[in-house]
Short mmCIF file of C-alpha atoms in Angstrom, two decimals:
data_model
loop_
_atom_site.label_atom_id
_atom_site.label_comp_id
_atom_site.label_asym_id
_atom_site.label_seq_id
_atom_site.Cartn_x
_atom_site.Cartn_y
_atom_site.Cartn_z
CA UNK A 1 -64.28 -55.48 36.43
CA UNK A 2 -67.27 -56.49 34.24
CA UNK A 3 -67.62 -52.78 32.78
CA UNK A 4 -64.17 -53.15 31.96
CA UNK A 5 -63.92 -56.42 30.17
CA UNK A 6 -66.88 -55.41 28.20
CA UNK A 7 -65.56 -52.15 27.12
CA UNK A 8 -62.06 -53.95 26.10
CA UNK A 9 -64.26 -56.70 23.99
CA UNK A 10 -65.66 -53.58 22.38
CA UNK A 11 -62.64 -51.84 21.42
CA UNK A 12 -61.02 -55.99 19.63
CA UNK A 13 -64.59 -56.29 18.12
CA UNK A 14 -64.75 -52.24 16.68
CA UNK A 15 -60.61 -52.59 15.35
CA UNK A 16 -60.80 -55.96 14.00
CA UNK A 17 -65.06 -54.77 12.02
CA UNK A 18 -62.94 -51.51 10.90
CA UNK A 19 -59.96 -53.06 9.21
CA UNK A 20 -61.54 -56.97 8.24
CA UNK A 21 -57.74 -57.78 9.09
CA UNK A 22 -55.65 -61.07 9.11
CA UNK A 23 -53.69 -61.37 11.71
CA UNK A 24 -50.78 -58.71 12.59
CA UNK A 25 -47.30 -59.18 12.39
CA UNK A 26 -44.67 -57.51 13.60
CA UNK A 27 -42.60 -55.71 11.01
CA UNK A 28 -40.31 -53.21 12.66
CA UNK A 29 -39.17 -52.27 16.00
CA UNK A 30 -37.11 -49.59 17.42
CA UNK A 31 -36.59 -47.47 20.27
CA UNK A 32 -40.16 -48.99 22.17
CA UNK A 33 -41.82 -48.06 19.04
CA UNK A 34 -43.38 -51.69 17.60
CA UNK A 35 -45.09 -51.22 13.84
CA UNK A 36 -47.24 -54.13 12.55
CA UNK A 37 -48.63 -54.62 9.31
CA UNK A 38 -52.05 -57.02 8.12
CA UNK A 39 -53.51 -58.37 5.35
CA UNK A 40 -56.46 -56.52 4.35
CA UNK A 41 -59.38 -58.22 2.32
CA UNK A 42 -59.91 -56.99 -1.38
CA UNK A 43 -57.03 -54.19 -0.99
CA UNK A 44 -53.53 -54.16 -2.13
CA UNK A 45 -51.82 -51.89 0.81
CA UNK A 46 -51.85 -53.66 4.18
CA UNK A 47 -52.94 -52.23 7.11
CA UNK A 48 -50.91 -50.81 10.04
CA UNK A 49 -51.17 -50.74 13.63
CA UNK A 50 -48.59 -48.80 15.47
CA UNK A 51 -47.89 -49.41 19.75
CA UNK A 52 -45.66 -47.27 21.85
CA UNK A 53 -45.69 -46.09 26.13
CA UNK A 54 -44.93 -42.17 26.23
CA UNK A 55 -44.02 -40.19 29.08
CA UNK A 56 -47.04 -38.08 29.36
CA UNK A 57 -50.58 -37.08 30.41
CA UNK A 58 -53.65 -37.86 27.49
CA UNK A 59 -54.30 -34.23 27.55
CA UNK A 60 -51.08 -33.67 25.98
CA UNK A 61 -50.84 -36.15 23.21
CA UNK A 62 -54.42 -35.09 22.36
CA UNK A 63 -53.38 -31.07 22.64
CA UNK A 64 -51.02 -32.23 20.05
CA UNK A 65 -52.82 -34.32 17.65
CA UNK A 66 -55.76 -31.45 17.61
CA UNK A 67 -53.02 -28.69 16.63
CA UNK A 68 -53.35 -29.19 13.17
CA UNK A 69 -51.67 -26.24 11.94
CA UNK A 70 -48.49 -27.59 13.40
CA UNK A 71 -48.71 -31.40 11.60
CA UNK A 72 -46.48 -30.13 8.47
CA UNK A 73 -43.78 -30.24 11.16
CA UNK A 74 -44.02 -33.66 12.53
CA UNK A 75 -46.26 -35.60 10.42
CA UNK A 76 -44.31 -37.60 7.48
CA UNK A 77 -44.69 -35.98 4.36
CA UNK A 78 -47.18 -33.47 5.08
CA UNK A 79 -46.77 -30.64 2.57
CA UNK A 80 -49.72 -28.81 4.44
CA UNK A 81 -52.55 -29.30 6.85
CA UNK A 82 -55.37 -26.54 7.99
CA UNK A 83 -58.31 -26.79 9.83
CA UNK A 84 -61.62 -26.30 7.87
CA UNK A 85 -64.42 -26.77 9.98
CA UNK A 86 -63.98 -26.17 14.03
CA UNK A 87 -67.14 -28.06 15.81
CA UNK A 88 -66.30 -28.27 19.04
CA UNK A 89 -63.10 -28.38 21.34
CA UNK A 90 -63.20 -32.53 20.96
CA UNK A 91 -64.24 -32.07 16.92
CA UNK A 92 -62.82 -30.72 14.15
CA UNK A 93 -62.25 -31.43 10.09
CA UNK A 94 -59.10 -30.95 8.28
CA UNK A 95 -57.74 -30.69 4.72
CA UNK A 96 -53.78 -32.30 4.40
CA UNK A 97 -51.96 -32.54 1.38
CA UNK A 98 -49.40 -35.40 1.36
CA UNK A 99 -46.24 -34.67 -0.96
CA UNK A 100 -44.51 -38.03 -2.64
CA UNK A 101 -41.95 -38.22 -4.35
CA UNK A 102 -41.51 -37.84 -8.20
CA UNK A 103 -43.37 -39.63 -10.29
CA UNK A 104 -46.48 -39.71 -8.16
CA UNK A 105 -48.83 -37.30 -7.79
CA UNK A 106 -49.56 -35.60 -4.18
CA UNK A 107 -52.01 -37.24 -2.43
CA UNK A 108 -55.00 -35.03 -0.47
CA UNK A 109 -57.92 -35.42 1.94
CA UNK A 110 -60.48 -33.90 4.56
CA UNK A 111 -60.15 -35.56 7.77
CA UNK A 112 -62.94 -35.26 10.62
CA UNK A 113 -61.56 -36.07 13.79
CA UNK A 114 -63.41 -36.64 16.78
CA UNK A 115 -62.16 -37.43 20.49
CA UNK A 116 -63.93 -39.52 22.99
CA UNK A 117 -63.03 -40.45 26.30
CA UNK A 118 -64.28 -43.26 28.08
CA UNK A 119 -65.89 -42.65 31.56
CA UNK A 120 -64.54 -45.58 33.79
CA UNK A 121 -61.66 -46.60 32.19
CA UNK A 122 -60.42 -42.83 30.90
CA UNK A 123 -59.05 -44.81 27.77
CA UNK A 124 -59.30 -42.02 24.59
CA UNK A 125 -60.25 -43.23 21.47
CA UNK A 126 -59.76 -40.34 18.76
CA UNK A 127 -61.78 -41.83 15.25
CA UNK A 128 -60.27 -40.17 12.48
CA UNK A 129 -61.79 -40.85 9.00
CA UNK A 130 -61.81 -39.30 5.75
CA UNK A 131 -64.70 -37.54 4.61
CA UNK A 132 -65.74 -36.69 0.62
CA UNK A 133 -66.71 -33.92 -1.08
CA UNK A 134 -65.94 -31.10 1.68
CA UNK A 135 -63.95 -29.67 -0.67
CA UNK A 136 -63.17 -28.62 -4.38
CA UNK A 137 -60.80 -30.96 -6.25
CA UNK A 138 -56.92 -29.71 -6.48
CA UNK A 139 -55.83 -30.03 -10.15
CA UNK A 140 -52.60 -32.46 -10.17
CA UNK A 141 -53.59 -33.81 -7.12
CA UNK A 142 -55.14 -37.06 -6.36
CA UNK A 143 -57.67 -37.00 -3.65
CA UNK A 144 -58.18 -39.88 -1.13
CA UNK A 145 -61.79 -41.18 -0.42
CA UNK A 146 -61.08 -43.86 1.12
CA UNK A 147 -59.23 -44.08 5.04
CA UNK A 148 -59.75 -44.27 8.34
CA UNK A 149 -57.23 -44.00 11.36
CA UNK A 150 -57.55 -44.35 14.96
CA UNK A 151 -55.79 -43.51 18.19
CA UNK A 152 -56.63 -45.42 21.50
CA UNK A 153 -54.37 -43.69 24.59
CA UNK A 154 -54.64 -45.80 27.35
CA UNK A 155 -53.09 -44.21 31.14
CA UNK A 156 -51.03 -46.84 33.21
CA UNK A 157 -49.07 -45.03 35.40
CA UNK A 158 -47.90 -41.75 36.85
CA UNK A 159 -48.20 -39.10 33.59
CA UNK A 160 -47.74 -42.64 31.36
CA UNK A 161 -49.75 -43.57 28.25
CA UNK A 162 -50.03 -46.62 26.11
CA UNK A 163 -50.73 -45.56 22.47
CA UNK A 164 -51.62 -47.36 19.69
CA UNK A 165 -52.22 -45.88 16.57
CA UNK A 166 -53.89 -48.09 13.06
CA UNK A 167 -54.50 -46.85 9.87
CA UNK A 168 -55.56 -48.17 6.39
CA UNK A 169 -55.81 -46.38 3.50
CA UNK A 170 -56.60 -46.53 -0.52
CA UNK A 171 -53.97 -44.10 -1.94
CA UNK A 172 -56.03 -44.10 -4.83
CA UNK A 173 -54.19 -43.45 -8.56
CA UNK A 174 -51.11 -45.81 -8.92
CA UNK A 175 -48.34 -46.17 -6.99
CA UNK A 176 -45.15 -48.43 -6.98
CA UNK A 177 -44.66 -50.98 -4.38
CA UNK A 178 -41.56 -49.36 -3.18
CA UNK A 179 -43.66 -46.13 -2.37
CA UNK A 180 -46.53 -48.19 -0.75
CA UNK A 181 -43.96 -49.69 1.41
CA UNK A 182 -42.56 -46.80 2.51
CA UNK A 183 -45.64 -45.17 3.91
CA UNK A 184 -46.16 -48.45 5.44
CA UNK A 185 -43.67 -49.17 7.64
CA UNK A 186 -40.94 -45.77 6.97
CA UNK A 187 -43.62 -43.61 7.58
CA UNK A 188 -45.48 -44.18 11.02
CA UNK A 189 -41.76 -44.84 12.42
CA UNK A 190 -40.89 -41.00 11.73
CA UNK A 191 -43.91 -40.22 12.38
CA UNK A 192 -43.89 -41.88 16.09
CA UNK A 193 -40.04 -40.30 16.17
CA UNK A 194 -41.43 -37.25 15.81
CA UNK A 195 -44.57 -37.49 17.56
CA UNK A 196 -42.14 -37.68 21.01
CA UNK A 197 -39.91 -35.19 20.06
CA UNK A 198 -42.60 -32.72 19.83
CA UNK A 199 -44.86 -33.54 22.86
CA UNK A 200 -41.46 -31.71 24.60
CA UNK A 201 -42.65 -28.38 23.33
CA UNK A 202 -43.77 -26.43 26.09
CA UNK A 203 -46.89 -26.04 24.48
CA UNK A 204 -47.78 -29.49 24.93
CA UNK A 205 -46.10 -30.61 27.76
CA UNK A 206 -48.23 -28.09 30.21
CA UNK A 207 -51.44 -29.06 28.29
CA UNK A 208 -54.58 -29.14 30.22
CA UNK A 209 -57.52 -30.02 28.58
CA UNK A 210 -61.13 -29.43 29.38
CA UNK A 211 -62.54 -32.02 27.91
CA UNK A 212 -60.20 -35.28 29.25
CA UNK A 213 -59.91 -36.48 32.73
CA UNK A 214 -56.30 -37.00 32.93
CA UNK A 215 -56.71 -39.32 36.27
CA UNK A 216 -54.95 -42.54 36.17
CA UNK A 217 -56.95 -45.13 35.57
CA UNK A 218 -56.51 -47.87 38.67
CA UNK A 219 -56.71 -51.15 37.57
CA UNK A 220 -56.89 -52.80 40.48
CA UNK A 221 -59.95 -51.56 41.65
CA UNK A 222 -61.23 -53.23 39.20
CA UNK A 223 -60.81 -56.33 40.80
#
């Protein structure tokens, strides 16, 4: 029990360093899928933290998040997405370009994702933040430098998974406050929409991974 309540004291006191937040509030709900939004110190776009319970084993939802050459198809807005550096199984970086809508520019970045997975409690944590200067400038295209995203997948239950997904990010450039609202609430809802439609695929759904212990997590043997 006491390795446990340390580790979840980590994972408030890591979220709440990252993202400097105010408190969140709930801003949309549908379908189990709960979106929150926060106040973020010295930025203009607010913060998002997104909580749903999937049918499924971690190995899959990581299998999924790690195919990048698949994330035009289910990730909002994603014009294209390819892996550029391939460190291990559990590592990777990424280049994505984001299409928006007329007037704005499309948005790009590198991305260097790594998965970790915590001994005793088998809780994932997969950091994913942006990285600079990996690679040449895209003319017309406005490159992010600034954003970092998480995933914690927590197992409860027989093939279940808590996941909670938060994100803040500088678009950088302009943008109108309709567009910044969009991404912030319109966008992870699709996204999340998505996310369990494709974790269906047969690709996913038999996904065994090398590098996650997909055994339930009992919490009452912690007490």
């Amino acid at each position: 029990m006491y390795k446990l309540l340390i580790t979840t004291i980590a994972l408030i006191f890591i979220q709440a360093s990252v993202f400097g937040q105010s408190a969140w509030k709930l801003s949309e709900e549908k379908d189990g899928i709960k979106i929150y939004t926060s106040s973020v110190p010295d930025s203009k776009v607010k913060a998002i933290r997104v909580e749903c319970e999937v049918r499924a084993t971690e190995s899959q939802l990581v299998a999924l998040l790690m195919d990048i050459n698949t994330s035009a198809d289910w990730v909002y807005h994603t014009k294209s997405a390819v892996v550029i550096k391939q460190v291990s199984p559990s590592e990777l970086y990424y280049y994505s370009e984001v299409n928006l809508p007329w007037p704005a520019a499309n948005r790009d970045f590198v991305a260097h994702l790594i998965v970790t997975q915590n001994p005793v409690t088998k809780v994932v944590v997969i950091d994913g933040p942006v990285v600079p200067n990996m690679v040449p400038l895209k003319k017309g295209v406005v490159r992010i430098n600034n954003s970092r995203g998480k995933w914690t997948i927590t197992p409860f239950g027989d093939e279940q998974i808590k996941v909670e997904y938060t994100l803040h990010t500088d678009p950088a450039g302009s943008l109108p406050a309709w567009m910044v609202n969009m991404f912030a609430t319109e966008g992870p809802m699709k996204v999340f929409e998505n996310l369990k439609q494709q974790m269906q695929k047969p690709v996913y759904k038999n996904a065994v991974l090398p590098f996650i212990d997909d055994k339930q997590y009992a919490l009452n043997a912690a007490f």
